[in-house]
PDB file of C-alpha atoms in Angstrom:
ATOM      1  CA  UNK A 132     -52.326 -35.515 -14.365  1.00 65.00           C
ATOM      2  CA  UNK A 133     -50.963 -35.952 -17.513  1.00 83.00           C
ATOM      3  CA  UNK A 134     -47.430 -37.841 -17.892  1.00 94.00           C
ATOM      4  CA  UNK A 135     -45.192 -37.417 -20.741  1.00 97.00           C
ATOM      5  CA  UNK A 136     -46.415 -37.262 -24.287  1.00 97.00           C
ATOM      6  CA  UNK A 137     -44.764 -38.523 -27.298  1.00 98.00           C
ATOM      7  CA  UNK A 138     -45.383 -37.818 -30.850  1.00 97.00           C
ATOM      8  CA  UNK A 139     -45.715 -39.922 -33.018  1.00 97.00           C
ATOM      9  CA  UNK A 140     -46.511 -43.188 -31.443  1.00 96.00           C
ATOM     10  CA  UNK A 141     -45.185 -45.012 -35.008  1.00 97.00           C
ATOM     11  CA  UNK A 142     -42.925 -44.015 -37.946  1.00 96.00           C
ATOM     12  CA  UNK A 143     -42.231 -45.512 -40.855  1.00 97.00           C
ATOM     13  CA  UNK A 144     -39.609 -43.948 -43.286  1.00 96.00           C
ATOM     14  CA  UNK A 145     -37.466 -43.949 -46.156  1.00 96.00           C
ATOM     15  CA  UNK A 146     -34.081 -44.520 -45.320  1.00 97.00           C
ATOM     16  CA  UNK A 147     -32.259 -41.234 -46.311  1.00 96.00           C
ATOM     17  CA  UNK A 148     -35.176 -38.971 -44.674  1.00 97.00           C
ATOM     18  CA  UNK A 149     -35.419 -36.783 -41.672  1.00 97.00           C
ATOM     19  CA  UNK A 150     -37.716 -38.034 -38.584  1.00 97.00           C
ATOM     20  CA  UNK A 151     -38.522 -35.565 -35.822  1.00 98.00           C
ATOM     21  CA  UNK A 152     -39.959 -36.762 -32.567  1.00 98.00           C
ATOM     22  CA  UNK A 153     -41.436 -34.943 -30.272  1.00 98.00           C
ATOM     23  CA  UNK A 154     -41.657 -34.629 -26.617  1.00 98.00           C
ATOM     24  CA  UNK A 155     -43.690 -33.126 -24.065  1.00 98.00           C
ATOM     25  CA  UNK A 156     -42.396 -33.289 -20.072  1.00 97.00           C
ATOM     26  CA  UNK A 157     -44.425 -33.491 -17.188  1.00 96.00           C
ATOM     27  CA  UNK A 158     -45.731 -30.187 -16.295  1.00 95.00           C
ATOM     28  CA  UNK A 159     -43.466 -28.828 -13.120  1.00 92.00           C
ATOM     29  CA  UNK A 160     -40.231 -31.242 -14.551  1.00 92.00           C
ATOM     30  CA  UNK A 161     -36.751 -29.400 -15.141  1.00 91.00           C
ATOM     31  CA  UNK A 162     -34.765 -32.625 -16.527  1.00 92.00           C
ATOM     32  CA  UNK A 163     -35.676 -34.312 -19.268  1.00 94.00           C
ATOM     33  CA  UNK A 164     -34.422 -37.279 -21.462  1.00 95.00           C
ATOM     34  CA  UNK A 165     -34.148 -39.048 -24.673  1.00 97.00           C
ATOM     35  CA  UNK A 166     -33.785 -42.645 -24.657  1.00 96.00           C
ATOM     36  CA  UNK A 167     -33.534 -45.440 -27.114  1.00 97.00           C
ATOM     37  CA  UNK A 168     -34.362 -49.059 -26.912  1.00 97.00           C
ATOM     38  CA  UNK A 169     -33.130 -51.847 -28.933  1.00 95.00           C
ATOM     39  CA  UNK A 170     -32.630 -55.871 -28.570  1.00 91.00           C
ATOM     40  CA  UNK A 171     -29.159 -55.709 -29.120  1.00 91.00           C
ATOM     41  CA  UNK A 172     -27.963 -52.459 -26.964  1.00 91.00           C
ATOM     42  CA  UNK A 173     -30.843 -52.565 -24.473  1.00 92.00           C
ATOM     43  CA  UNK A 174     -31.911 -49.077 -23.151  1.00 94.00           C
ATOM     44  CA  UNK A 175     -29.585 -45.933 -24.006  1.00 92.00           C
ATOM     45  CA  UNK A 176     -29.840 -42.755 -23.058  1.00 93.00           C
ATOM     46  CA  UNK A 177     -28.906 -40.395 -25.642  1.00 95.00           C
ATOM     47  CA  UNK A 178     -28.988 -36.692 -23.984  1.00 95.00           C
ATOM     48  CA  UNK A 179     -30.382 -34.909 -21.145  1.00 92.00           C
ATOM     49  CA  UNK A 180     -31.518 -31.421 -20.336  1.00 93.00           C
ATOM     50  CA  UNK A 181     -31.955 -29.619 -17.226  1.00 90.00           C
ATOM     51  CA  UNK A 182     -33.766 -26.725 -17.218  1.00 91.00           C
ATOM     52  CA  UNK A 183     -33.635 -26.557 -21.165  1.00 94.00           C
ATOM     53  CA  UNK A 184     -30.091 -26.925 -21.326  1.00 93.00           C
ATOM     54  CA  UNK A 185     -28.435 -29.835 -22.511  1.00 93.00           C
ATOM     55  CA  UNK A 186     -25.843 -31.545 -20.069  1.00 89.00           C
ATOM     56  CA  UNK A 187     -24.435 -34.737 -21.484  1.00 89.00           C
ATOM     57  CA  UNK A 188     -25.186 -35.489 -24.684  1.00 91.00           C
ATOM     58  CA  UNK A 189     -22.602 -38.537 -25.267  1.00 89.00           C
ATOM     59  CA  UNK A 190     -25.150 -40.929 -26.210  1.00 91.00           C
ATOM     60  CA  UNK A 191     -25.719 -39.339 -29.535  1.00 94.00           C
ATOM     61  CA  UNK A 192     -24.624 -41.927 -32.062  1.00 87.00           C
ATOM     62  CA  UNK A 193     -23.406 -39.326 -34.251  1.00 84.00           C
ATOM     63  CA  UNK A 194     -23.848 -36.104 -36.045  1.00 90.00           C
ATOM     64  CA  UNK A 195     -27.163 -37.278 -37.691  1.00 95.00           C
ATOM     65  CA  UNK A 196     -28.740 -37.150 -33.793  1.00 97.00           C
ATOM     66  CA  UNK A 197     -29.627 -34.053 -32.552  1.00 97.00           C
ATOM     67  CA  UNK A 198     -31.257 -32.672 -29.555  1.00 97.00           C
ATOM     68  CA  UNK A 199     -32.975 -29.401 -28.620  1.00 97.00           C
ATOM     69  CA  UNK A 200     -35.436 -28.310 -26.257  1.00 97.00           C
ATOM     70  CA  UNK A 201     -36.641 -24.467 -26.915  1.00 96.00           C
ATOM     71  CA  UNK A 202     -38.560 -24.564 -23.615  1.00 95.00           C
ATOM     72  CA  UNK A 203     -39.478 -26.209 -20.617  1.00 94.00           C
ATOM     73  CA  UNK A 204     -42.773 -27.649 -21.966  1.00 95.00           C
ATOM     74  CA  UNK A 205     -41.092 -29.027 -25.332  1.00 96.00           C
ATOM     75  CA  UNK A 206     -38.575 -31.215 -26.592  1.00 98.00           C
ATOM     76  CA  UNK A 207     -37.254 -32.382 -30.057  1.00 98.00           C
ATOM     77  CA  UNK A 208     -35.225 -35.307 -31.204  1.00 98.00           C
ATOM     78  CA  UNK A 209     -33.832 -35.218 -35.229  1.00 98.00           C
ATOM     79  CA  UNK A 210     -32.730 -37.492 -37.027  1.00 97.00           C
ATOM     80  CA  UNK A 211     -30.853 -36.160 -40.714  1.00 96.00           C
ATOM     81  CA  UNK A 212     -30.231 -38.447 -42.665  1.00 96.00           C
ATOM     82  CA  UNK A 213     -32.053 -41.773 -41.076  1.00 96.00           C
ATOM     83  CA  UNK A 214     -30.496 -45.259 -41.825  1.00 96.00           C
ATOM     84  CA  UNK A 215     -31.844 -48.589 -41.017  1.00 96.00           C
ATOM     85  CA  UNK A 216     -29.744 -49.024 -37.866  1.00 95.00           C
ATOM     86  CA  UNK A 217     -31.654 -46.118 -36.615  1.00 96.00           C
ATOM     87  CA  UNK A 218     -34.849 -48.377 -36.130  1.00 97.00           C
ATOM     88  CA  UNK A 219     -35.567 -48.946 -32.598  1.00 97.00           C
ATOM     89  CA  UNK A 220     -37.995 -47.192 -29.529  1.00 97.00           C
ATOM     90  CA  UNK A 221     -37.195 -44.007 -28.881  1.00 98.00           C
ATOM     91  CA  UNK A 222     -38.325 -42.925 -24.984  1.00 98.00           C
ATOM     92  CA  UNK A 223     -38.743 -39.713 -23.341  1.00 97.00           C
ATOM     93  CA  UNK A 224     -38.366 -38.922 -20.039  1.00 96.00           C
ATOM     94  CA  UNK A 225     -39.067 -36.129 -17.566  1.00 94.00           C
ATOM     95  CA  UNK A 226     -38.101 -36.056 -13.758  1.00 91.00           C
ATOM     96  CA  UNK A 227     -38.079 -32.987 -10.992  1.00 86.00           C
ATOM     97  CA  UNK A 228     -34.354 -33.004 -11.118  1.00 69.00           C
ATOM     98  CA  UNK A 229     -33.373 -31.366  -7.826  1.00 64.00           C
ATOM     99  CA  UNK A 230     -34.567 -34.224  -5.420  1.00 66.00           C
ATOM    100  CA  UNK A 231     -32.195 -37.524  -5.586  1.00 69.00           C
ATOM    101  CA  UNK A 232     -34.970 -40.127  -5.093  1.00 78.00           C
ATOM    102  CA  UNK A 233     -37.178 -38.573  -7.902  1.00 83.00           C
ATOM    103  CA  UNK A 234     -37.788 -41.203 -10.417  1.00 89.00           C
ATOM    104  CA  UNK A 235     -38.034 -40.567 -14.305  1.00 92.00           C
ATOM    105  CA  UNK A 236     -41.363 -40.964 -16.140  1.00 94.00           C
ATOM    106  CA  UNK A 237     -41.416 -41.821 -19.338  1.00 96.00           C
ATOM    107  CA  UNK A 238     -43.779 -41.458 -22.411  1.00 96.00           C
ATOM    108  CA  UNK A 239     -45.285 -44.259 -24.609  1.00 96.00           C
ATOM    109  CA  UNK A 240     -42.270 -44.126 -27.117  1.00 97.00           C
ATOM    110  CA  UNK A 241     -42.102 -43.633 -30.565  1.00 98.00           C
ATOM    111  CA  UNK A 242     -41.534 -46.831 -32.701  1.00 97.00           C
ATOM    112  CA  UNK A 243     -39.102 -45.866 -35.613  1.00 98.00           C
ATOM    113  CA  UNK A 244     -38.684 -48.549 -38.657  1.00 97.00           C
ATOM    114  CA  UNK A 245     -36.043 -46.905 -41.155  1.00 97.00           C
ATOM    115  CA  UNK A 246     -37.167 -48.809 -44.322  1.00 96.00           C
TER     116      UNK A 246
ATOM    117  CA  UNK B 299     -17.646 -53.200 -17.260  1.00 57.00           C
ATOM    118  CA  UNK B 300     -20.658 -53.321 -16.314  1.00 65.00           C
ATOM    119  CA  UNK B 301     -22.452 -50.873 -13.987  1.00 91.00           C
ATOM    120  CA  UNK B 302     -25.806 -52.954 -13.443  1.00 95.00           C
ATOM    121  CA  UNK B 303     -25.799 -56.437 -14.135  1.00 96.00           C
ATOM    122  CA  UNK B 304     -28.752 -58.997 -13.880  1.00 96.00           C
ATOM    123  CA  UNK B 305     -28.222 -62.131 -14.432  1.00 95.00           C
ATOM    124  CA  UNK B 306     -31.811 -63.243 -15.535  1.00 93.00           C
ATOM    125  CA  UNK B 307     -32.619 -63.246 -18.867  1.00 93.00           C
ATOM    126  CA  UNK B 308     -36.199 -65.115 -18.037  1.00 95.00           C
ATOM    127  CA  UNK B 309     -38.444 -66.198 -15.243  1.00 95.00           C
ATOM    128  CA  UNK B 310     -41.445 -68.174 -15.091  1.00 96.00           C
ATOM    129  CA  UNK B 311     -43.535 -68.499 -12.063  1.00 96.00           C
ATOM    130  CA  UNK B 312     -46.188 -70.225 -10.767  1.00 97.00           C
ATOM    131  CA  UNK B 313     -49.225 -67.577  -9.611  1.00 97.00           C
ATOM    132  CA  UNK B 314     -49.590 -66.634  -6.573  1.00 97.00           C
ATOM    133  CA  UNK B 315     -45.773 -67.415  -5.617  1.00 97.00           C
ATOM    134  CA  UNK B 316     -43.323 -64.978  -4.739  1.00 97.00           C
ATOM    135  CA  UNK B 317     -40.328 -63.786  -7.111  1.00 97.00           C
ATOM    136  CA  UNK B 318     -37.283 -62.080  -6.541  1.00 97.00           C
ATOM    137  CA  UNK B 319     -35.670 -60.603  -9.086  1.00 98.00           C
ATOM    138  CA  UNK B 320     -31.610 -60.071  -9.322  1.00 97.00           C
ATOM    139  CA  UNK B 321     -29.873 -57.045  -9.653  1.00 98.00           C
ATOM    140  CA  UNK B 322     -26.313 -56.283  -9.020  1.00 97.00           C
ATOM    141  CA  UNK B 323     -24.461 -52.927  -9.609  1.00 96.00           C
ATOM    142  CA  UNK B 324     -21.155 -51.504  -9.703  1.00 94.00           C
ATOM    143  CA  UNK B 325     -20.289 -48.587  -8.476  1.00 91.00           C
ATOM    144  CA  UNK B 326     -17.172 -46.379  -5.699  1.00 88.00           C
ATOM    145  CA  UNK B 327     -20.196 -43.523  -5.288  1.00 86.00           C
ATOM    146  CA  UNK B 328     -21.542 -43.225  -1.767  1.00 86.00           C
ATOM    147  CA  UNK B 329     -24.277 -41.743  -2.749  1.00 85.00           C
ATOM    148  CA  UNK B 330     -26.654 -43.591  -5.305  1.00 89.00           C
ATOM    149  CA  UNK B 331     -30.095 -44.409  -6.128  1.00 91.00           C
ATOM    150  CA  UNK B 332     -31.204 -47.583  -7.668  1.00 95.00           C
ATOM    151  CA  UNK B 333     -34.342 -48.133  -9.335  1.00 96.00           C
ATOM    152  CA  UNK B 334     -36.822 -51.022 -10.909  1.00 98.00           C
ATOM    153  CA  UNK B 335     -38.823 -50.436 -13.490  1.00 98.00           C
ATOM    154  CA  UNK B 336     -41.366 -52.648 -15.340  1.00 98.00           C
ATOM    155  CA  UNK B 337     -42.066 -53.297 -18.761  1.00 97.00           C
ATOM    156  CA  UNK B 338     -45.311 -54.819 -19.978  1.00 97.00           C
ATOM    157  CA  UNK B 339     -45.738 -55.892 -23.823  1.00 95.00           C
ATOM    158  CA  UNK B 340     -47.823 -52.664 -24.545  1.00 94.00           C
ATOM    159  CA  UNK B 341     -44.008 -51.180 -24.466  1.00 93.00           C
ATOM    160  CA  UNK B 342     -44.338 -48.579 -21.696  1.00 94.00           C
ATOM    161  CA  UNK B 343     -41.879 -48.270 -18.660  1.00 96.00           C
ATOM    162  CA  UNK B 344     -43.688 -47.920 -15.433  1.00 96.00           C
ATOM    163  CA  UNK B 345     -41.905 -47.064 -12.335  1.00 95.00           C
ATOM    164  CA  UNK B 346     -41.990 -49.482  -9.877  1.00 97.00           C
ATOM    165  CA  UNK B 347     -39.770 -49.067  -6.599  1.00 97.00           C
ATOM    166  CA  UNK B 348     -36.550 -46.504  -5.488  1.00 95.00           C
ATOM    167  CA  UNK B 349     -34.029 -47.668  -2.804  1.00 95.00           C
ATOM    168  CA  UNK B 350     -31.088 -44.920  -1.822  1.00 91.00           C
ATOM    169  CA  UNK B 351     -27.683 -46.262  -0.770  1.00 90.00           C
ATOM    170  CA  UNK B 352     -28.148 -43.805   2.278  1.00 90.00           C
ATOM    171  CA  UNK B 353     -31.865 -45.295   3.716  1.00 90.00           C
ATOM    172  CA  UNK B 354     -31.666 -47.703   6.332  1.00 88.00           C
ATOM    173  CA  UNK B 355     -34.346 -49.697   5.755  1.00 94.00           C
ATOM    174  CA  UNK B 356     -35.816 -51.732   2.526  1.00 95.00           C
ATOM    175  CA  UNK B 357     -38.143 -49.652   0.391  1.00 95.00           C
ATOM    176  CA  UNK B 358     -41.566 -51.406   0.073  1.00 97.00           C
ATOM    177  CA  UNK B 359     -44.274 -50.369  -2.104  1.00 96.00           C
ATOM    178  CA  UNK B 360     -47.225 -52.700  -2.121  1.00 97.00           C
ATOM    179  CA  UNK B 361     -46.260 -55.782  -3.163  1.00 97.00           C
ATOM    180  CA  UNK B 362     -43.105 -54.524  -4.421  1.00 98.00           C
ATOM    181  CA  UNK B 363     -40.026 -54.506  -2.000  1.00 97.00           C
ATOM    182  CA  UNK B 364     -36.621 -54.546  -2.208  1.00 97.00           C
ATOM    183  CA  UNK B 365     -33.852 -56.456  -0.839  1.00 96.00           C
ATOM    184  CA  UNK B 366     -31.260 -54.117  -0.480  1.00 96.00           C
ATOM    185  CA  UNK B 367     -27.862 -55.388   0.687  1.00 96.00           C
ATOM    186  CA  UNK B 368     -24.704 -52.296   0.563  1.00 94.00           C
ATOM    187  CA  UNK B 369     -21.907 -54.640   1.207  1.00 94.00           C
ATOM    188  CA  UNK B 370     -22.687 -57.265  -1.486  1.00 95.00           C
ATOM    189  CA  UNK B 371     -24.074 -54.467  -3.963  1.00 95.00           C
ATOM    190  CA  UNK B 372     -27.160 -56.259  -4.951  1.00 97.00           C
ATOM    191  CA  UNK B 373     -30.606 -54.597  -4.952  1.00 97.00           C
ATOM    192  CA  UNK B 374     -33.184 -57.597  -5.773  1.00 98.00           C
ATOM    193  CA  UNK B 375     -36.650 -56.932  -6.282  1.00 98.00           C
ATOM    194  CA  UNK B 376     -38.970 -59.143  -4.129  1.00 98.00           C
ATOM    195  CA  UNK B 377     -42.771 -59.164  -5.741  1.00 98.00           C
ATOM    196  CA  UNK B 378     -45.518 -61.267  -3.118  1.00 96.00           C
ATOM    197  CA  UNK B 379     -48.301 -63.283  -4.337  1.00 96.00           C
ATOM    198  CA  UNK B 380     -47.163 -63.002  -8.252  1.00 96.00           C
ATOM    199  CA  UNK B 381     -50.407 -61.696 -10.447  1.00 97.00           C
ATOM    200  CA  UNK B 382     -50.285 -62.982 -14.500  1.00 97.00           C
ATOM    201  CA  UNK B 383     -50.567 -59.051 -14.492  1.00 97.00           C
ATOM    202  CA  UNK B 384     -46.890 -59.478 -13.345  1.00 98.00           C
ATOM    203  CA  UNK B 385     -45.896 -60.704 -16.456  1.00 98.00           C
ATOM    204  CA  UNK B 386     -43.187 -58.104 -18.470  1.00 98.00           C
ATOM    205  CA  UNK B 387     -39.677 -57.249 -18.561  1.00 97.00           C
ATOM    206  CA  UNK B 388     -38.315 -55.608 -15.217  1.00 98.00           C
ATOM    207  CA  UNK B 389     -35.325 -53.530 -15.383  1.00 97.00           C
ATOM    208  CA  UNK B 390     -32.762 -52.176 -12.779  1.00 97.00           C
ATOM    209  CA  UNK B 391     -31.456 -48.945 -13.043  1.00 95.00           C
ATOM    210  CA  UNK B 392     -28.782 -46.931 -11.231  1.00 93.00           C
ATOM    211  CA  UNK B 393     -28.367 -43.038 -10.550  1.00 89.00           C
ATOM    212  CA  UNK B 394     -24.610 -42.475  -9.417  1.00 74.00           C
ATOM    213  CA  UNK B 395     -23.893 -39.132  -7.876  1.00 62.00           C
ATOM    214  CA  UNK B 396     -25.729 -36.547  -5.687  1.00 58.00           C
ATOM    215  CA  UNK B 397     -28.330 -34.300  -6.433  1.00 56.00           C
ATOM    216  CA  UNK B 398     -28.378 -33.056  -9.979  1.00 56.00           C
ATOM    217  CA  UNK B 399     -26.688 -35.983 -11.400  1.00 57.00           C
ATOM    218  CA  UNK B 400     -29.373 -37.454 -12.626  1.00 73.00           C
ATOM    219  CA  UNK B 401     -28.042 -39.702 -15.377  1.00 81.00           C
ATOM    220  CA  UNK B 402     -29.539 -43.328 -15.130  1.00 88.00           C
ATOM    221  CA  UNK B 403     -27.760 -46.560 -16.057  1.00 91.00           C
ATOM    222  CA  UNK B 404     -30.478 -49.325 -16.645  1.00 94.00           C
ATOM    223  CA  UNK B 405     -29.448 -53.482 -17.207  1.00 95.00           C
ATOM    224  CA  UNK B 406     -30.373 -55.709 -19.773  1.00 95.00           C
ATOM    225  CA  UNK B 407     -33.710 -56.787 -17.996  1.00 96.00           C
ATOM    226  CA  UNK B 408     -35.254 -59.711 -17.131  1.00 97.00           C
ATOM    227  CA  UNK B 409     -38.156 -61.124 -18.701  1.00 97.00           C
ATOM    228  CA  UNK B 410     -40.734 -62.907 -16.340  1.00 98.00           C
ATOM    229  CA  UNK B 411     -43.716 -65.014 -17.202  1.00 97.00           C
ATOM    230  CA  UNK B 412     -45.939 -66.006 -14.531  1.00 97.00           C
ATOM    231  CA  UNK B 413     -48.355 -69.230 -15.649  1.00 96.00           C
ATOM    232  CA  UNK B 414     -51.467 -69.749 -14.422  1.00 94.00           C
TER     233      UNK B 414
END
């Protein structure tokens, strides 16, 4: 079965630009999530959706992160304008949502330098 | 504060030894779910092991198990006969909450290195 797939693996950008990475869940998941990893803050989750609809989305840094997910095969996470403290792994994660012991599996992660 | 805590930023290990990993949470839920996940230098996060603060007994998968103990709120990963495979960061996680909560809280990780 395929698990979650993230596009692209790597970025490399121009501070001041907008990055878009993508996410596809787990075929059969209804909650999915956007994490990001970094040395200093360790694993954060940003947002999560269930069943396409965002639920807590206080992780966002700010108003330059956003979050949508147009259907249950499809996620996006946007970043307008990127700065250099926006550099770090960026995870997504998928999970069957309605059973408690259901872990999350994640995609490969997308490796974001902000230049 | 605070909500999972382990205290080990590195490991190293002889092969073939056992480990045990610390994890310690924080939490006034009755109902959570804790988690261990591994993290190998290729940079993906496999699952590893699940342990709910209802089951009675210590989840075990392979030669992963847990050592589960409610009163003291620690949740230590035990891995047997330690592989160089073994070698990556592990991380703890917590789920607070019943079903549809499904928010995870992960800790800093610890990095182990098992030598030949």
């Amino acid at each position: 079965d395929a698990g979650v797939i993230q596009s692209p693996r790597h970025e490399v950008t121009e501070m001041g630009q907008e990055v878009t990475l993508r996410c596809k869940p787990i075929s059969g998941h209804n909650s999915l999530f956007w994490y990001r990893q970094t040395m200093m803050r360790g694993l954060e989750l940003l947002i999560y959706f269930n069943n396409n609809v965002p639920i807590d989305d206080s992780g966002m840094p700010e108003d330059r992160f956003s979050a949508k997910m147009p259907n249950a095969s499809f996620s996006t996470l946007k970043i307008q304008p990127s700065e250099p403290r926006d550099s770090a792994v960026y995870f997504c994660a998928s999970s069957w949502g309605q059973v408690s012991n259901q872990p999350q599996h994640f995609g490969d992660g997308t490796r974001l330098s902000i230049l | 504060a605070q909500k999972i805590t382990q205290t080990q930023p590195g490991m190293f290990v002889q092969e073939k030894e056992a480990v045990t990993l610390d994890c310690t949470y924080d939490t006034s839920d009755q109902s959570y779910g804790l988690f261990w996940y591994k993290q190998p230098s290729s940079g993906e996060m496999i699952f590893l092991i699940y342990q709910g603060s209802y089951d009675e007994q210590n989840a075990t998968e392979g030669r992963y198990s847990l050592n589960f103990q409610k009163a003291r709120k620690s949740a230590n990963l035990v891995i047997s006969a330690s592989q160089l495979g073994d070698s990556a960061m592990y991380f703890c996680a917590m789920r607070e909450g019943s079903q549809g909560a499904q928010k995870l809280v992960f800790g800093q990780g610890t990095r182990l290195t098992i030598n030949p």
